[in-house]
Short mmCIF file of C-alpha atoms in Angstrom, two decimals:
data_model
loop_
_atom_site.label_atom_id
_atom_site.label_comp_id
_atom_site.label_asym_id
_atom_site.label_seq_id
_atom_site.Cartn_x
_atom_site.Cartn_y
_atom_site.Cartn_z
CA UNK V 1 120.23 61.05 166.75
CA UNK V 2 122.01 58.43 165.32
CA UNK V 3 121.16 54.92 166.72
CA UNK V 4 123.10 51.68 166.75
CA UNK V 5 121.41 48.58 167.11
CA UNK V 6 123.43 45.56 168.41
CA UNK V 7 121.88 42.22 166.84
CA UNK V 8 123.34 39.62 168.90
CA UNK V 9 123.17 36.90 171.42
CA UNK V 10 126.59 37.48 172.51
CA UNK V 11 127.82 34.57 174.97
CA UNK V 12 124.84 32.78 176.93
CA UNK V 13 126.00 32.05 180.34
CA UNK V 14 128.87 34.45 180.61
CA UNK V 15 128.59 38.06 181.96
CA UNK V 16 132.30 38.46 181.13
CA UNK V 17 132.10 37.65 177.41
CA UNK V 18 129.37 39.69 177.00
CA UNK V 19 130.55 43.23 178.52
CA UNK V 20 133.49 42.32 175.62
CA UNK V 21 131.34 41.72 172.95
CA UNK V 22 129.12 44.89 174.56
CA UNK V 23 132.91 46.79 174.33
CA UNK V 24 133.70 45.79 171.23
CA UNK V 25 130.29 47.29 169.69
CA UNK V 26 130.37 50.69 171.60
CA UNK V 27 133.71 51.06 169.65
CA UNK V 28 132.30 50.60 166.44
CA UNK V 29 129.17 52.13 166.60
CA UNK V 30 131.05 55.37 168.03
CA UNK V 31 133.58 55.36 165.47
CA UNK V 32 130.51 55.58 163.40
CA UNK V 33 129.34 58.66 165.12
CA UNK V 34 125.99 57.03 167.47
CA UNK V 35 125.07 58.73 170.34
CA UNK V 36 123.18 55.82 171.44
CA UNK V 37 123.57 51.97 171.46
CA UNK V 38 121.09 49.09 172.29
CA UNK V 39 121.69 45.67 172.62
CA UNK V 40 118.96 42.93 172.69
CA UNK V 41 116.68 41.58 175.39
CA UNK V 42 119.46 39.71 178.82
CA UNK V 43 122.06 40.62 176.85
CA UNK V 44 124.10 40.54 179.49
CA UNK V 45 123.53 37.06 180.98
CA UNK V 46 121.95 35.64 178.15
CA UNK V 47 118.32 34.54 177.78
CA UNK V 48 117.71 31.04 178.05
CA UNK V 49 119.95 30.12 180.41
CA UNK V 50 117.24 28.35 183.20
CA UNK V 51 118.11 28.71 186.63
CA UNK V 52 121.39 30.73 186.33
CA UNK V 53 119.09 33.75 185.58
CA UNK V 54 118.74 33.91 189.36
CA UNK V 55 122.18 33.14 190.06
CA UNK V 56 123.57 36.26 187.47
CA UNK V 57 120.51 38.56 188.50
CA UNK V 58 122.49 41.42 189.86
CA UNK V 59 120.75 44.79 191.31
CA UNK V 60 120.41 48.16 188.77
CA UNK V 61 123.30 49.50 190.59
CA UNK V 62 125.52 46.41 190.54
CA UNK V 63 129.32 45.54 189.31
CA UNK V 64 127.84 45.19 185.65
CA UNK V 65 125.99 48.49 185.47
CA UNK V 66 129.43 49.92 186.75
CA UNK V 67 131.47 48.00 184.10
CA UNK V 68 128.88 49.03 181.43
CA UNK V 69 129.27 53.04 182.95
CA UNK V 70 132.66 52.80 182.12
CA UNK V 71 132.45 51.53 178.36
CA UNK V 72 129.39 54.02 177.82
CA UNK V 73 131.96 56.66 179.10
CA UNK V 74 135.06 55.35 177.38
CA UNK V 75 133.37 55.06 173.97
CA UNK V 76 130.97 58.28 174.89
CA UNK V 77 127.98 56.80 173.64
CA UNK V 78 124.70 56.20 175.72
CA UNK V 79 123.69 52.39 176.10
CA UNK V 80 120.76 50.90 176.89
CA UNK V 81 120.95 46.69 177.43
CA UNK V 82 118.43 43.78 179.34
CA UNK V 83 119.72 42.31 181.84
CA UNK V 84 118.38 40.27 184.86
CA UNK V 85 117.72 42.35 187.47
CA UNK V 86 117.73 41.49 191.39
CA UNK V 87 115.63 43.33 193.89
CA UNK V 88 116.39 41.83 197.46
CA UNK V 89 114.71 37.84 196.19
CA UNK V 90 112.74 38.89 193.59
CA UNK V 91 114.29 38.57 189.79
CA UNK V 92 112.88 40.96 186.92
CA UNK V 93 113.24 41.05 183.44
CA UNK V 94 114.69 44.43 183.01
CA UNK V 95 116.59 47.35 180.61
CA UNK V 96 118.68 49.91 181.41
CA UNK V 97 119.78 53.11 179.84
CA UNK V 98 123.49 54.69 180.77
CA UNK V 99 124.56 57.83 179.58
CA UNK V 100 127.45 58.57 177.59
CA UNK V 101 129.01 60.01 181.10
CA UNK V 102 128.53 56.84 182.68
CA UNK V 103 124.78 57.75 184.69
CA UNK V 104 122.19 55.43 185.19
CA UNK V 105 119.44 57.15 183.32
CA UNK V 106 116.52 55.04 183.21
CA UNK V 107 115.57 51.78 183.91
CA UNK V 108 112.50 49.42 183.23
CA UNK V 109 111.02 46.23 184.52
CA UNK V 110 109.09 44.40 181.93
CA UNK V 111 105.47 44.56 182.69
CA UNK V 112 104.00 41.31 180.30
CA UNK V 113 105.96 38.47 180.67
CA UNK V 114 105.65 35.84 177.79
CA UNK V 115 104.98 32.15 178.41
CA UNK V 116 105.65 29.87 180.98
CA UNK V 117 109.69 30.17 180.67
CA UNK V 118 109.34 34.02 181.62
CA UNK V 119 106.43 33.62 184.68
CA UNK V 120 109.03 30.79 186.06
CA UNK V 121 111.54 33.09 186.29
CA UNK V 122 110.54 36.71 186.87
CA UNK V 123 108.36 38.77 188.37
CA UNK V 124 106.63 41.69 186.23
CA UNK V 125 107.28 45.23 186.94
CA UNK V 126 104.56 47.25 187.88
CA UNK V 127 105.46 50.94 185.98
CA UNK V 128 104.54 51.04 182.20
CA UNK V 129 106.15 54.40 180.77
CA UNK V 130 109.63 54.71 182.02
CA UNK V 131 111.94 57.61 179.88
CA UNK V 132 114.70 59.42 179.79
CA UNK V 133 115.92 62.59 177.94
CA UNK V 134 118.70 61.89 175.72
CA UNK V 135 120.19 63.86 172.81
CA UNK V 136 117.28 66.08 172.24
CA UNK V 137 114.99 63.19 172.40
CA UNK V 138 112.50 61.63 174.74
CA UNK V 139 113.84 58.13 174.94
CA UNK V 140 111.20 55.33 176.33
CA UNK V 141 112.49 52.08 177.15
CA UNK V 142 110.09 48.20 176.60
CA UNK V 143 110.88 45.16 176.28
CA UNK V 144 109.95 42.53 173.56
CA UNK V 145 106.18 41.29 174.54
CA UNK V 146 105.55 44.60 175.60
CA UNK V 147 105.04 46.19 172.59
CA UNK V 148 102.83 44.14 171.23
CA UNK V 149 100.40 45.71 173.44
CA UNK V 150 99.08 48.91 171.80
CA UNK V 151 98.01 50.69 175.08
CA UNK V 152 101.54 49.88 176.17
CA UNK V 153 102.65 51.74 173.52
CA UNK V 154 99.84 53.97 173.14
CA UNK V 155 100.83 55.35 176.79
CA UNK V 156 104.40 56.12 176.06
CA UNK V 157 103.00 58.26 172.92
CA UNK V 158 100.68 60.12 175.37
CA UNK V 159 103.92 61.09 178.00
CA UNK V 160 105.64 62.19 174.81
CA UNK V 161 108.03 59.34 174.46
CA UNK V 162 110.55 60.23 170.88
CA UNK V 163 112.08 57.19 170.37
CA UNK V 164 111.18 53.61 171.93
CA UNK V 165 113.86 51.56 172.57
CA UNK V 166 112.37 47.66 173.07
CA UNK V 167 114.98 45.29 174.12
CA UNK V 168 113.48 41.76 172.34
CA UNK V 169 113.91 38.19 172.58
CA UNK V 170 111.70 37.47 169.59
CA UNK V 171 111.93 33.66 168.33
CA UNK V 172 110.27 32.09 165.52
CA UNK V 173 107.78 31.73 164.73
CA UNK V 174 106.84 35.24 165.55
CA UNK V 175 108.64 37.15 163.41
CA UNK V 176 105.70 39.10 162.50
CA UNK V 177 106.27 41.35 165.15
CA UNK V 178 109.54 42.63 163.67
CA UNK V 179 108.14 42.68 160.01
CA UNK V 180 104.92 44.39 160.34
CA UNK V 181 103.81 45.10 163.96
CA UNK V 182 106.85 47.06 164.89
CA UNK V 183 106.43 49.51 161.85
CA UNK V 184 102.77 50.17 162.35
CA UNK V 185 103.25 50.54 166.17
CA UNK V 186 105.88 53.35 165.25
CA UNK V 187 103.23 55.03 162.54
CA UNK V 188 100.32 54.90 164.94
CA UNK V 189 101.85 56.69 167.60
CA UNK V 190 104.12 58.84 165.54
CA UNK V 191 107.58 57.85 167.26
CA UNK V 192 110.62 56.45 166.19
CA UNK V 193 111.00 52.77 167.69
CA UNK V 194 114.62 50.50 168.11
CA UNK V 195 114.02 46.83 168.09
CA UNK V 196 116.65 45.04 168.84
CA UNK V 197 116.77 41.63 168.99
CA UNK V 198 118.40 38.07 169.67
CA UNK V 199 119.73 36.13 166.95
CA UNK V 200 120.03 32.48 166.88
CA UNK V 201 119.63 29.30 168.28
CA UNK V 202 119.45 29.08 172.40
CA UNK V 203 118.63 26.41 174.56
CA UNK V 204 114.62 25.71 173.05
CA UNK V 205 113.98 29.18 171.63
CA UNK V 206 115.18 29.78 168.06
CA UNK V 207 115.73 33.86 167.61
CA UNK V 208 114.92 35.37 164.18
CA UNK V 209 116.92 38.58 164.31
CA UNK V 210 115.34 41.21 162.37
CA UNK V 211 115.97 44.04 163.82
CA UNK V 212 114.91 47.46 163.13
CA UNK V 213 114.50 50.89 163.47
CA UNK V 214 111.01 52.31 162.16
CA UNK V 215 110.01 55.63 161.63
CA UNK V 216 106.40 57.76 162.38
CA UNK V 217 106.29 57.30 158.60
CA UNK V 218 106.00 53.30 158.98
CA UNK V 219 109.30 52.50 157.18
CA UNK V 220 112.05 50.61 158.35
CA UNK V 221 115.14 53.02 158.54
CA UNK V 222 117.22 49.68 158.45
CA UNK V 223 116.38 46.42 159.05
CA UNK V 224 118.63 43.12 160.02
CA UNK V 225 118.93 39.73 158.62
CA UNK V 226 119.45 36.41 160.61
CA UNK V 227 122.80 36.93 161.23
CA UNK V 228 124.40 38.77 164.26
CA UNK V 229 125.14 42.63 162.68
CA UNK V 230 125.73 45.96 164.06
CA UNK V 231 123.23 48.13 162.48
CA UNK V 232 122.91 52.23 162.39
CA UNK V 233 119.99 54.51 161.90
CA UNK V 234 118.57 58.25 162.43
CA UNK V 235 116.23 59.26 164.67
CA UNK V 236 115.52 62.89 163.40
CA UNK V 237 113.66 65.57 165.95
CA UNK V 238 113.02 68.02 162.98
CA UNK V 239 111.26 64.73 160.48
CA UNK V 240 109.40 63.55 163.92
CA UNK V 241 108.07 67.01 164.51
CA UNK V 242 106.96 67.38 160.85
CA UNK V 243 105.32 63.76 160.31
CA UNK V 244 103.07 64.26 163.77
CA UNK V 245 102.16 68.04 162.39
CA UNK V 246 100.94 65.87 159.77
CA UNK V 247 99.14 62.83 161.04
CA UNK V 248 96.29 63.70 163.37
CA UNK V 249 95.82 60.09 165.41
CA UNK V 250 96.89 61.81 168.55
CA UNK V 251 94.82 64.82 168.18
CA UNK V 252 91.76 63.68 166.75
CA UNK V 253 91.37 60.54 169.58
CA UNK V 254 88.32 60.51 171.64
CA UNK V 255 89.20 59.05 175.41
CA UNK V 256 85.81 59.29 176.67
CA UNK V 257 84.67 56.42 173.58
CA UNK V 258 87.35 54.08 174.75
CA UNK V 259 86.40 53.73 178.70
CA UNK V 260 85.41 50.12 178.22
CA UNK V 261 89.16 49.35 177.19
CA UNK V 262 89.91 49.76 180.54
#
């Protein structure tokens, strides 16, 4: 399944700009034949943007999600994108997947929020593993401090998850996470996972870009620099199949050792 990966901030502040730059993307990355596109972390209302988080916070089913249906169906390509997500007066950090007819798939409230920035602002969500089938893939949505938890990730292994999708706002000086941690996460639990991250300066946080799609092999199918960049990538059932037929971490795990962890 090919995968596009949209590394960019787009236009802090402005939900308008951003379902452009959003449009502009889906076009390209269907001309080059994705079935699925993911853009970073509040992509739609932009990340650091203090109290107007609130004020854009729309519900799952709101104008945006609409307006977003519509360019996943013009362009027919699936999307999945963070946005701020209101629930009566409670604000989450959340993603969302559409499908490439326009329906609201999946979508995921971001369980570990990260400093004191995110705990002002949002609430966590409460449900780790959410998914969605997709393209002959089991498509599990995160988002960016999420997967640095390995139970977090661990758990979407164990519901059969294909292909992670994690939605990131990772800044420096973490970029770790998208160097190393991301690859081994994806090798350790023998799934494909889409990074996707923020890219510059905004408001105090400086975003490293870096995005990537790794394979159950470890290795980066394609990997960003620090500049805002559209990139594409395979997820392949058949080399997914093969690699866990091959790597026994699943099978040869022994629950009853690891009560403690819990």
């Amino acid at each position: 399944m090919r995968t596009a990966l949209l590394q960019s901030s787009g236009r802090p502040g402005s939900v308008a700009e951003n379902l452009k730059v959003l449009d502009a993307a889906a076009s390209r990355a269907a001309a080059a034949g994705a079935v699925l596109l993911a853009a970073p972390e509040m992509f739609l209302t932009g990340y650091a943007i203090g109290d107007d988080i609130a004020r854009l916070a729309e519900p799952a089913d709101g104008d945006s999600a609409d307006a977003i249906a519509d360019i996943a169906g013009r362009h027919g390509l699936a999307i999945a994108y963070g946005y701020p997500e209101r629930d009566g007066e409670t604000v989450l950090n959340s993603a969302q997947l559409i499908s490439a007819e326009g329906v609201r798939l999946a979508n995921y409230r971001k369980t570990h929020l990260f400093g004191r920035f995110e705990r002002d602002h949002f609430t966590p969500g409460e449900q780790p593993v959410v998914q969605a089938e997709l393209g002959g893939l089991t498509v599990g949505l995160m988002i960016c401090y999420d997967v640095e938890f390995p139970e977090n990730v661990r758990a979407h292994a164990l519901a059969g998850t294909d292909l992670l999708v994690v939605p990131t706002a990772q800044m420096h000086p973490f970029q770790f996470v998208a160097e190393s941690m991301i690859p081994v996460r994806a090798f350790e639990n023998q799934m494909y996972v889409a990074y996707v991250n923020r890219v510059g300066r905004e408001g105090e946080f400086d975003f490293v870009g870096l995005s990537t799609l790794a394979g159950p092999d470890g290795i980066a199918r394609t990997r960003a620099g620090r500049a805002e960049d559209l990139l594409l990538a395979e997820a392949d059932p058949a080399f997914l199949a093969a690699s866990r037929e091959a790597n026994p971490y699943l099978q040869d795990r022994r629950p009853g050792l690891y009560r403690s962890l819990v």
